[in-house]
Amino acid sequence: MTAPSHLHSFSHKKCLTMEEQTHANTLFKRNEVFPASESSSLPAPPGYVPPEVMVVPQQLSGCPPGLEYLTQIDQLLVHQKVEFAEVLLGYEMNNKYVIKNSAGQQVFFVAEENSCCNRNCCGPMRSFVLHVQDNFDREVLTLTRPLRCGSCCCPCCLQELEVQAPPGNPIGFIVQDWHLYLPKFTIQNEKKEPVLKINGPFCQCACYSDVNFEVLSLDESTNVGKISKQWTGALREMFTDADNFGINFPMDLDVKIKAVLLGACFLIDFMFFEHNSNFQ
């Protein structure tokens, strides 16, 4: 039996309405995470909330893929995630970090690759590989630290870290400079030529205040930026090794050197603030 024509018309209109609604919902969800560019004529949907991840900038010539984010910022915030197995059992886990800009938007996610034996036997002096991913799970940086002696009496085995972008292509190095009691580092470019210096304080334990590592020019006469280990509260400092850092650098600094300074932050974290209960 054939349905009346007015029912066909009603059903067709209802179907179109549902499709339009689905399309509108799709646009809304997309704009929550990947907002339209400034040149887009589409208005922001009702209830629009600024994204929690940083918008992807355009690809730039001479900039390693994925590091375009760094061209637009002069500050990074590094938040280490709390691992409850470490808190409750004292069992060292692979470190994980979230990298944000000053607006609180996620820029990168960092995950350590390591073995159980290396983490729990070598503690904070362990070698490691850190994989830095952007918001699309694309690995944009690889940070590699070889195993080195941690004693200041062994200047032939100082700490270092290699930064690759993209993975397999070195863009810089962080090398520890020997000093009897002060933490000192040299930032090198891909040719291992010195570019900047980092000087830390004599005491890295400061209650209720930040611990600053100054980024200086090669002659150490000009302050270029700093890497700050931020105070996170008495309970968190006492019972976890999950640290927060702030990294400041000039906006016009070479994007590769910005990435190397990010690597320096992780090396500093492991050397001075990664407290394993088996090594205290």
mmCIF file of C-alpha atoms in Angstrom, residues 180-278:
data_model
loop_
_atom_site.group_PDB
_atom_site.id
_atom_site.type_symbol
_atom_site.label_atom_id
_atom_site.label_comp_id
_atom_site.label_asym_id
_atom_site.label_seq_id
_atom_site.Cartn_x
_atom_site.Cartn_y
_atom_site.Cartn_z
ATOM 1 C CA LEU A 180 83.534 21.454 42.020
ATOM 2 C CA TYR A 181 80.267 22.640 43.555
ATOM 3 C CA LEU A 182 78.106 24.535 41.013
ATOM 4 C CA PRO A 183 75.871 22.977 38.328
ATOM 5 C CA LYS A 184 77.016 24.354 34.966
ATOM 6 C CA PHE A 185 76.025 23.377 31.438
ATOM 7 C CA THR A 186 76.735 24.410 27.856
ATOM 8 C CA ILE A 187 74.035 24.500 25.192
ATOM 9 C CA GLN A 188 75.442 23.389 21.825
ATOM 10 C CA ASN A 189 73.985 23.498 18.314
ATOM 11 C CA GLU A 190 73.879 20.585 15.867
ATOM 12 C CA LYS A 191 77.585 21.105 15.045
ATOM 13 C CA LYS A 192 78.454 20.913 18.760
ATOM 14 C CA GLU A 193 79.369 24.580 18.768
ATOM 15 C CA PRO A 194 78.637 26.346 22.095
ATOM 16 C CA VAL A 195 75.690 28.735 21.961
ATOM 17 C CA LEU A 196 74.565 29.445 25.536
ATOM 18 C CA LYS A 197 75.511 28.688 29.137
ATOM 19 C CA ILE A 198 73.361 27.530 32.074
ATOM 20 C CA ASN A 199 74.423 28.206 35.664
ATOM 21 C CA GLY A 200 72.595 26.784 38.650
ATOM 22 C CA PRO A 201 72.691 27.569 42.377
ATOM 23 C CA PHE A 202 75.008 25.985 44.918
ATOM 24 C CA CYS A 203 72.009 24.565 46.817
ATOM 25 C CA GLN A 204 69.148 23.041 44.829
ATOM 26 C CA CYS A 205 66.947 22.568 47.909
ATOM 27 C CA ALA A 206 64.777 25.606 48.562
ATOM 28 C CA CYS A 207 61.646 25.466 50.694
ATOM 29 C CA TYR A 208 58.691 27.624 49.655
ATOM 30 C CA SER A 209 60.573 29.176 46.739
ATOM 31 C CA ASP A 210 61.662 28.391 43.195
ATOM 32 C CA VAL A 211 65.110 27.101 42.242
ATOM 33 C CA ASN A 212 66.451 29.053 39.259
ATOM 34 C CA PHE A 213 68.983 27.949 36.669
ATOM 35 C CA GLU A 214 70.029 31.026 34.709
ATOM 36 C CA VAL A 215 70.442 30.856 30.920
ATOM 37 C CA LEU A 216 73.356 33.123 29.971
ATOM 38 C CA SER A 217 75.321 34.272 26.964
ATOM 39 C CA LEU A 218 78.597 32.475 26.241
ATOM 40 C CA ASP A 219 80.634 35.027 28.169
ATOM 41 C CA GLU A 220 78.073 34.773 31.023
ATOM 42 C CA SER A 221 77.599 38.546 31.021
ATOM 43 C CA THR A 222 74.010 38.672 29.714
ATOM 44 C CA ASN A 223 70.950 36.924 31.110
ATOM 45 C CA VAL A 224 69.021 35.303 28.240
ATOM 46 C CA GLY A 225 66.390 33.336 30.165
ATOM 47 C CA LYS A 226 65.981 30.821 32.947
ATOM 48 C CA ILE A 227 64.807 27.337 33.861
ATOM 49 C CA SER A 228 62.931 27.380 37.176
ATOM 50 C CA LYS A 229 62.034 24.413 39.307
ATOM 51 C CA GLN A 230 58.783 25.652 40.841
ATOM 52 C CA TRP A 231 57.718 25.037 44.422
ATOM 53 C CA THR A 232 54.650 22.756 44.339
ATOM 54 C CA GLY A 233 53.728 22.593 48.031
ATOM 55 C CA ALA A 234 55.089 20.802 51.074
ATOM 56 C CA LEU A 235 53.086 17.564 50.692
ATOM 57 C CA ARG A 236 53.838 17.089 47.009
ATOM 58 C CA GLU A 237 57.509 17.923 47.494
ATOM 59 C CA MET A 238 57.791 15.520 50.411
ATOM 60 C CA PHE A 239 55.925 12.483 49.073
ATOM 61 C CA THR A 240 56.417 12.623 45.288
ATOM 62 C CA ASP A 241 59.129 13.414 42.760
ATOM 63 C CA ALA A 242 56.623 14.963 40.341
ATOM 64 C CA ASP A 243 58.026 18.416 39.644
ATOM 65 C CA ASN A 244 56.875 21.527 37.819
ATOM 66 C CA PHE A 245 59.224 23.703 35.775
ATOM 67 C CA GLY A 246 59.025 26.999 33.945
ATOM 68 C CA ILE A 247 61.275 27.788 30.980
ATOM 69 C CA ASN A 248 61.730 31.373 29.790
ATOM 70 C CA PHE A 249 63.576 32.411 26.635
ATOM 71 C CA PRO A 250 63.469 35.255 24.081
ATOM 72 C CA MET A 251 60.665 35.073 21.531
ATOM 73 C CA ASP A 252 63.127 35.431 18.653
ATOM 74 C CA LEU A 253 65.536 32.741 19.866
ATOM 75 C CA ASP A 254 66.320 30.046 17.285
ATOM 76 C CA VAL A 255 63.543 27.453 17.502
ATOM 77 C CA LYS A 256 66.105 24.637 17.636
ATOM 78 C CA ILE A 257 67.807 26.211 20.650
ATOM 79 C CA LYS A 258 64.403 26.575 22.320
ATOM 80 C CA ALA A 259 63.964 22.827 21.871
ATOM 81 C CA VAL A 260 67.432 22.190 23.330
ATOM 82 C CA LEU A 261 66.553 24.319 26.375
ATOM 83 C CA LEU A 262 63.484 22.116 26.836
ATOM 84 C CA GLY A 263 65.825 19.128 26.810
ATOM 85 C CA ALA A 264 68.040 20.863 29.375
ATOM 86 C CA CYS A 265 65.027 21.131 31.674
ATOM 87 C CA PHE A 266 64.612 17.350 31.706
ATOM 88 C CA LEU A 267 68.307 16.727 32.296
ATOM 89 C CA ILE A 268 68.218 19.140 35.250
ATOM 90 C CA ASP A 269 65.109 17.432 36.606
ATOM 91 C CA PHE A 270 66.732 13.993 36.566
ATOM 92 C CA MET A 271 70.056 15.178 37.952
ATOM 93 C CA PHE A 272 68.794 17.273 40.877
ATOM 94 C CA PHE A 273 65.099 16.661 41.563
ATOM 95 C CA GLU A 274 64.346 13.031 40.654
ATOM 96 C CA HIS A 275 64.325 11.518 44.131
ATOM 97 C CA ASN A 276 64.141 7.730 44.205
ATOM 98 C CA SER A 277 63.627 6.209 47.655
ATOM 99 C CA ASN A 278 66.277 3.596 46.872
#
